[in-house]
């Protein structure tokens, strides 16, 4: 699944082929953006923000894609066969020497750059784990914010608290820190909360650098925990967009299963 590290690498891979070059042709699947508005414009920047990819043009326009669960950006040489069916292309941008194709993304938008500050998905993003300097104290404050989701598993996925963590990194950092995803944020002490953010940052930065994301329990329901051999458990949970949490019931005791001792 594309998380912040994937987007960081995507931006780094597209940037040298797009920036400074003029769009010769562009098309988008409809309903979608009016891609002809970027034809003739020169690309001025390619940037990852959390799990968003932003491509800016010298005519004041900007493309935003969010890859969701299955989307991806590919870069091809002109005439090179594509690795996914053309019918799944949401946006195609052709510049001299390169063709950038966004496949299967649920979100492809074109808007004026001056509107970026007002964009509902961008203006509220928390500190980005892949951008220096990273404001750790602000991220911790936002994680503690009372309006945030009540459990630590949900809070780590909230891009308004900190940007870049997806489900796999969430599951990994909680397992490494031996914290249950179901623990209320208020029950997580400051040192542990800081450690969770630092672990998530380390996983994402390692993934951005190497293209490989360390992952010990994600997707491994029923298989033994690499640390204690207890079978991994999984459960979809979390508000509007349930995601599958994986955890070790021994290393990460579930607070919901605390047996009342009676009074
Ligand atoms: Zn374990």
Short mmCIF file of C-alpha atoms and ligand atoms in Angstrom, two decimals:
data_model
loop_
_atom_site.label_atom_id
_atom_site.label_comp_id
_atom_site.label_asym_id
_atom_site.label_seq_id
_atom_site.Cartn_x
_atom_site.Cartn_y
_atom_site.Cartn_z
CA UNK A 1 0.00 0.00 0.00
CA UNK A 2 1.34 3.48 -0.83
CA UNK A 3 2.39 5.24 2.38
CA UNK A 4 4.52 8.33 2.85
CA UNK A 5 7.74 6.52 1.93
CA UNK A 6 6.24 5.30 -1.37
CA UNK A 7 5.14 8.83 -2.29
CA UNK A 8 8.55 10.23 -1.39
CA UNK A 9 10.18 7.78 -3.81
CA UNK A 10 7.54 8.40 -6.47
CA UNK A 11 8.19 12.14 -6.35
CA UNK A 12 11.96 11.61 -6.43
CA UNK A 13 11.58 9.28 -9.43
CA UNK A 14 9.33 11.59 -11.47
CA UNK A 15 11.02 14.89 -10.62
CA UNK A 16 14.13 14.67 -12.85
CA UNK A 17 12.01 13.61 -15.84
CA UNK A 18 9.27 16.23 -15.46
CA UNK A 19 10.63 19.41 -13.87
CA UNK A 20 11.67 22.04 -16.40
CA UNK A 21 9.90 20.25 -19.24
CA UNK A 22 6.85 21.42 -21.15
CA UNK A 23 3.74 19.27 -21.37
CA UNK A 24 3.20 18.23 -24.98
CA UNK A 25 0.06 16.19 -24.38
CA UNK A 26 -2.10 15.26 -21.41
CA UNK A 27 -5.26 13.27 -20.95
CA UNK A 28 -7.46 12.23 -18.06
CA UNK A 29 -10.21 9.68 -17.75
CA UNK A 30 -13.59 11.32 -17.40
CA UNK A 31 -15.11 12.24 -15.08
CA UNK A 32 -11.81 13.81 -14.14
CA UNK A 33 -9.76 16.97 -14.52
CA UNK A 34 -9.59 18.98 -17.75
CA UNK A 35 -6.10 17.80 -18.61
CA UNK A 36 -5.80 20.03 -21.69
CA UNK A 37 -5.39 22.97 -19.28
CA UNK A 38 -1.82 21.84 -18.54
CA UNK A 39 -0.80 21.27 -22.17
CA UNK A 40 1.86 23.85 -23.06
CA UNK A 41 2.69 24.52 -19.40
CA UNK A 42 6.09 23.72 -17.90
CA UNK A 43 6.41 21.56 -14.81
CA UNK A 44 7.92 23.56 -11.94
CA UNK A 45 7.78 21.03 -9.12
CA UNK A 46 6.93 17.48 -8.07
CA UNK A 47 6.39 17.05 -4.36
CA UNK A 48 5.06 14.47 -1.91
CA UNK A 49 3.00 15.79 0.98
CA UNK A 50 2.07 12.95 3.29
CA UNK A 51 0.33 10.51 0.98
CA UNK A 52 -0.43 13.17 -1.66
CA UNK A 53 1.60 13.77 -4.81
CA UNK A 54 1.57 17.35 -6.09
CA UNK A 55 2.74 18.39 -9.56
CA UNK A 56 2.95 22.14 -10.13
CA UNK A 57 3.00 24.02 -13.44
CA UNK A 58 4.17 27.48 -14.47
CA UNK A 59 0.65 28.53 -15.48
CA UNK A 60 -0.46 28.49 -11.84
CA UNK A 61 -2.16 25.10 -11.99
CA UNK A 62 -1.41 22.09 -9.83
CA UNK A 63 -2.31 18.40 -9.99
CA UNK A 64 -2.99 16.45 -6.79
CA UNK A 65 -3.27 12.68 -6.74
CA UNK A 66 -3.98 10.42 -3.79
CA UNK A 67 -3.22 6.80 -4.59
CA UNK A 68 -5.59 5.19 -2.08
CA UNK A 69 -5.01 1.44 -1.72
CA UNK A 70 -4.10 0.46 -5.29
CA UNK A 71 -2.97 3.52 -7.22
CA UNK A 72 0.52 4.11 -8.58
CA UNK A 73 2.52 6.45 -10.78
CA UNK A 74 4.65 4.97 -13.55
CA UNK A 75 7.23 6.65 -15.75
CA UNK A 76 7.86 5.38 -19.27
CA UNK A 77 9.94 6.34 -22.26
CA UNK A 78 7.84 7.47 -25.23
CA UNK A 79 6.45 4.38 -26.99
CA UNK A 80 7.41 1.98 -24.19
CA UNK A 81 4.63 -0.53 -23.34
CA UNK A 82 2.77 0.15 -20.08
CA UNK A 83 2.72 -2.36 -17.26
CA UNK A 84 -0.95 -1.77 -16.48
CA UNK A 85 -3.88 -1.66 -18.93
CA UNK A 86 -4.40 1.80 -20.51
CA UNK A 87 -8.05 1.67 -19.43
CA UNK A 88 -6.83 1.97 -15.83
CA UNK A 89 -4.89 5.19 -16.50
CA UNK A 90 -6.46 8.11 -14.65
CA UNK A 91 -4.02 10.75 -15.87
CA UNK A 92 -1.31 10.77 -18.54
CA UNK A 93 1.26 13.58 -18.82
CA UNK A 94 3.66 13.57 -21.79
CA UNK A 95 6.82 15.67 -21.82
CA UNK A 96 9.86 15.40 -24.08
CA UNK A 97 11.54 12.09 -23.27
CA UNK A 98 9.03 10.79 -20.76
CA UNK A 99 5.43 9.75 -20.19
CA UNK A 100 4.08 9.86 -16.62
CA UNK A 101 0.98 7.73 -16.04
CA UNK A 102 -1.13 7.63 -12.89
CA UNK A 103 -3.05 4.34 -12.65
CA UNK A 104 -6.01 3.44 -10.46
CA UNK A 105 -5.82 6.47 -8.17
CA UNK A 106 -9.14 7.30 -6.51
CA UNK A 107 -8.23 11.01 -6.41
CA UNK A 108 -6.94 13.05 -9.35
CA UNK A 109 -7.58 16.78 -9.17
CA UNK A 110 -6.48 19.90 -10.99
CA UNK A 111 -6.73 23.25 -9.25
CA UNK A 112 -5.10 26.67 -8.93
CA UNK A 113 -1.96 26.63 -6.76
CA UNK A 114 -3.24 29.64 -4.85
CA UNK A 115 -6.12 27.41 -3.66
CA UNK A 116 -3.71 24.93 -2.07
CA UNK A 117 -3.79 26.75 1.26
CA UNK A 118 -7.56 26.27 1.32
CA UNK A 119 -7.59 22.68 0.12
CA UNK A 120 -9.47 20.56 2.68
CA UNK A 121 -7.05 17.62 2.37
CA UNK A 122 -3.83 19.64 2.33
CA UNK A 123 -4.29 22.59 4.68
CA UNK A 124 -5.01 20.38 7.68
CA UNK A 125 -2.11 17.95 7.22
CA UNK A 126 -0.02 17.48 10.33
CA UNK A 127 3.81 17.55 10.34
CA UNK A 128 5.19 15.33 7.57
CA UNK A 129 7.39 12.50 8.86
CA UNK A 130 9.55 12.65 5.74
CA UNK A 131 10.17 16.40 5.73
CA UNK A 132 12.96 18.13 7.67
CA UNK A 133 12.75 19.76 10.07
CA UNK A 134 10.05 17.49 11.48
CA UNK A 135 8.10 19.17 14.28
CA UNK A 136 7.87 16.32 16.79
CA UNK A 137 6.34 18.41 19.56
CA UNK A 138 3.58 19.66 17.25
CA UNK A 139 2.85 16.07 16.13
CA UNK A 140 2.64 14.94 19.76
CA UNK A 141 0.33 17.84 20.58
CA UNK A 142 -1.93 16.97 17.67
CA UNK A 143 -1.99 13.28 18.63
CA UNK A 144 -3.19 14.33 22.08
CA UNK A 145 -5.81 16.71 20.72
CA UNK A 146 -9.17 15.79 22.21
CA UNK A 147 -10.89 15.99 18.82
CA UNK A 148 -8.68 13.22 17.44
CA UNK A 149 -9.73 9.57 17.31
CA UNK A 150 -9.80 8.00 20.75
CA UNK A 151 -7.45 5.03 20.21
CA UNK A 152 -3.75 5.20 19.40
CA UNK A 153 -4.26 2.92 16.39
CA UNK A 154 -6.68 5.41 14.82
CA UNK A 155 -4.70 8.49 15.89
CA UNK A 156 -1.52 7.33 14.12
CA UNK A 157 -3.47 7.08 10.84
CA UNK A 158 -4.99 10.55 11.24
CA UNK A 159 -3.15 12.66 8.65
CA UNK A 160 -4.23 15.82 10.50
CA UNK A 161 -2.07 14.71 13.44
CA UNK A 162 0.99 13.72 11.42
CA UNK A 163 1.30 12.99 7.72
CA UNK A 164 2.68 9.91 6.02
CA UNK A 165 1.67 6.89 8.13
CA UNK A 166 -0.50 4.23 6.51
CA UNK A 167 -1.83 0.97 7.85
CA UNK A 168 1.32 -1.12 7.49
CA UNK A 169 3.58 1.39 9.22
CA UNK A 170 0.96 1.90 11.93
CA UNK A 171 0.82 -1.85 12.62
CA UNK A 172 4.60 -2.18 12.61
CA UNK A 173 5.38 0.73 14.94
CA UNK A 174 2.75 -0.40 17.47
CA UNK A 175 4.14 -3.94 17.43
CA UNK A 176 7.72 -2.71 17.84
CA UNK A 177 6.68 -0.54 20.79
CA UNK A 178 4.48 -3.32 22.27
CA UNK A 179 1.41 -1.06 22.32
CA UNK A 180 -2.12 -2.27 21.55
CA UNK A 181 -3.85 -0.38 18.71
CA UNK A 182 -6.96 -0.30 20.91
CA UNK A 183 -5.32 1.59 23.77
CA UNK A 184 -6.90 5.03 24.27
CA UNK A 185 -4.46 7.82 23.42
CA UNK A 186 -4.87 9.22 26.92
CA UNK A 187 -3.53 5.92 28.32
CA UNK A 188 -0.31 6.18 26.29
CA UNK A 189 2.43 7.94 28.28
CA UNK A 190 4.55 10.69 26.73
CA UNK A 191 7.67 8.59 26.31
CA UNK A 192 5.75 5.83 24.52
CA UNK A 193 3.91 8.28 22.29
CA UNK A 194 7.22 9.88 21.33
CA UNK A 195 8.71 6.45 20.68
CA UNK A 196 5.78 5.51 18.40
CA UNK A 197 6.28 8.64 16.30
CA UNK A 198 10.05 8.13 16.15
CA UNK A 199 9.64 4.48 15.14
CA UNK A 200 7.14 5.41 12.43
CA UNK A 201 9.52 8.07 11.14
CA UNK A 202 12.41 5.60 11.08
CA UNK A 203 10.36 3.00 9.18
CA UNK A 204 9.19 5.57 6.61
CA UNK A 205 12.64 7.10 6.13
CA UNK A 206 14.24 3.69 5.75
CA UNK A 207 11.54 2.81 3.20
CA UNK A 208 12.09 6.10 1.33
CA UNK A 209 15.82 5.46 1.19
CA UNK A 210 15.81 1.76 0.29
CA UNK A 211 12.42 1.10 -1.33
CA UNK A 212 11.83 -1.63 1.24
CA UNK A 213 9.55 -1.22 4.24
CA UNK A 214 10.20 -3.33 7.30
CA UNK A 215 7.08 -5.22 8.26
CA UNK A 216 6.91 -8.09 10.75
CA UNK A 217 3.20 -8.69 11.37
CA UNK A 218 1.12 -6.83 8.78
CA UNK A 219 -0.98 -9.27 6.73
CA UNK A 220 0.09 -12.23 8.89
CA UNK A 221 -3.05 -13.09 10.81
CA UNK A 222 -2.75 -16.51 12.48
CA UNK A 223 0.98 -16.73 11.90
CA UNK A 224 3.43 -16.69 14.82
CA UNK A 225 4.67 -13.40 16.24
CA UNK A 226 8.37 -13.14 15.28
CA UNK A 227 9.17 -12.18 18.88
CA UNK A 228 7.10 -14.60 21.02
CA UNK A 229 5.46 -17.09 18.59
CA UNK A 230 1.90 -16.22 19.72
CA UNK A 231 -0.48 -16.23 16.71
CA UNK A 232 -1.02 -12.74 15.27
CA UNK A 233 -4.58 -11.43 15.38
CA UNK A 234 -6.36 -9.01 13.09
CA UNK A 235 -9.50 -6.93 13.11
CA UNK A 236 -10.93 -4.19 10.92
CA UNK A 237 -11.76 -1.15 12.99
CA UNK A 238 -11.76 2.64 12.99
CA UNK A 239 -14.59 5.01 12.15
CA UNK A 240 -15.47 5.97 8.60
CA UNK A 241 -12.64 4.06 6.94
CA UNK A 242 -12.01 0.81 8.81
CA UNK A 243 -8.49 -0.55 8.36
CA UNK A 244 -7.19 -3.93 9.41
CA UNK A 245 -5.15 -3.77 12.59
CA UNK A 246 -2.70 -6.64 13.12
CA UNK A 247 -1.31 -7.22 16.59
CA UNK A 248 0.26 -9.82 18.85
CA UNK A 249 -2.13 -10.48 21.76
CA UNK A 250 0.83 -11.40 23.96
CA UNK A 251 3.24 -8.55 23.15
CA UNK A 252 0.40 -6.01 22.78
CA UNK A 253 -2.30 -6.94 25.34
CA UNK A 254 -5.75 -5.79 24.24
CA UNK A 255 -7.15 -3.37 26.87
CA UNK A 256 -10.70 -4.38 25.84
CA UNK A 257 -10.04 -7.85 27.21
CA UNK A 258 -9.08 -6.69 30.68
CA UNK A 259 -11.27 -8.78 32.94
CA UNK A 260 -13.04 -6.70 35.60
CA UNK A 261 -11.83 -7.82 39.00
CA UNK A 262 -15.17 -7.09 40.64
CA UNK A 263 -15.83 -4.48 43.25
ZN1 LIG B 1 4.45 -11.40 20.39
#
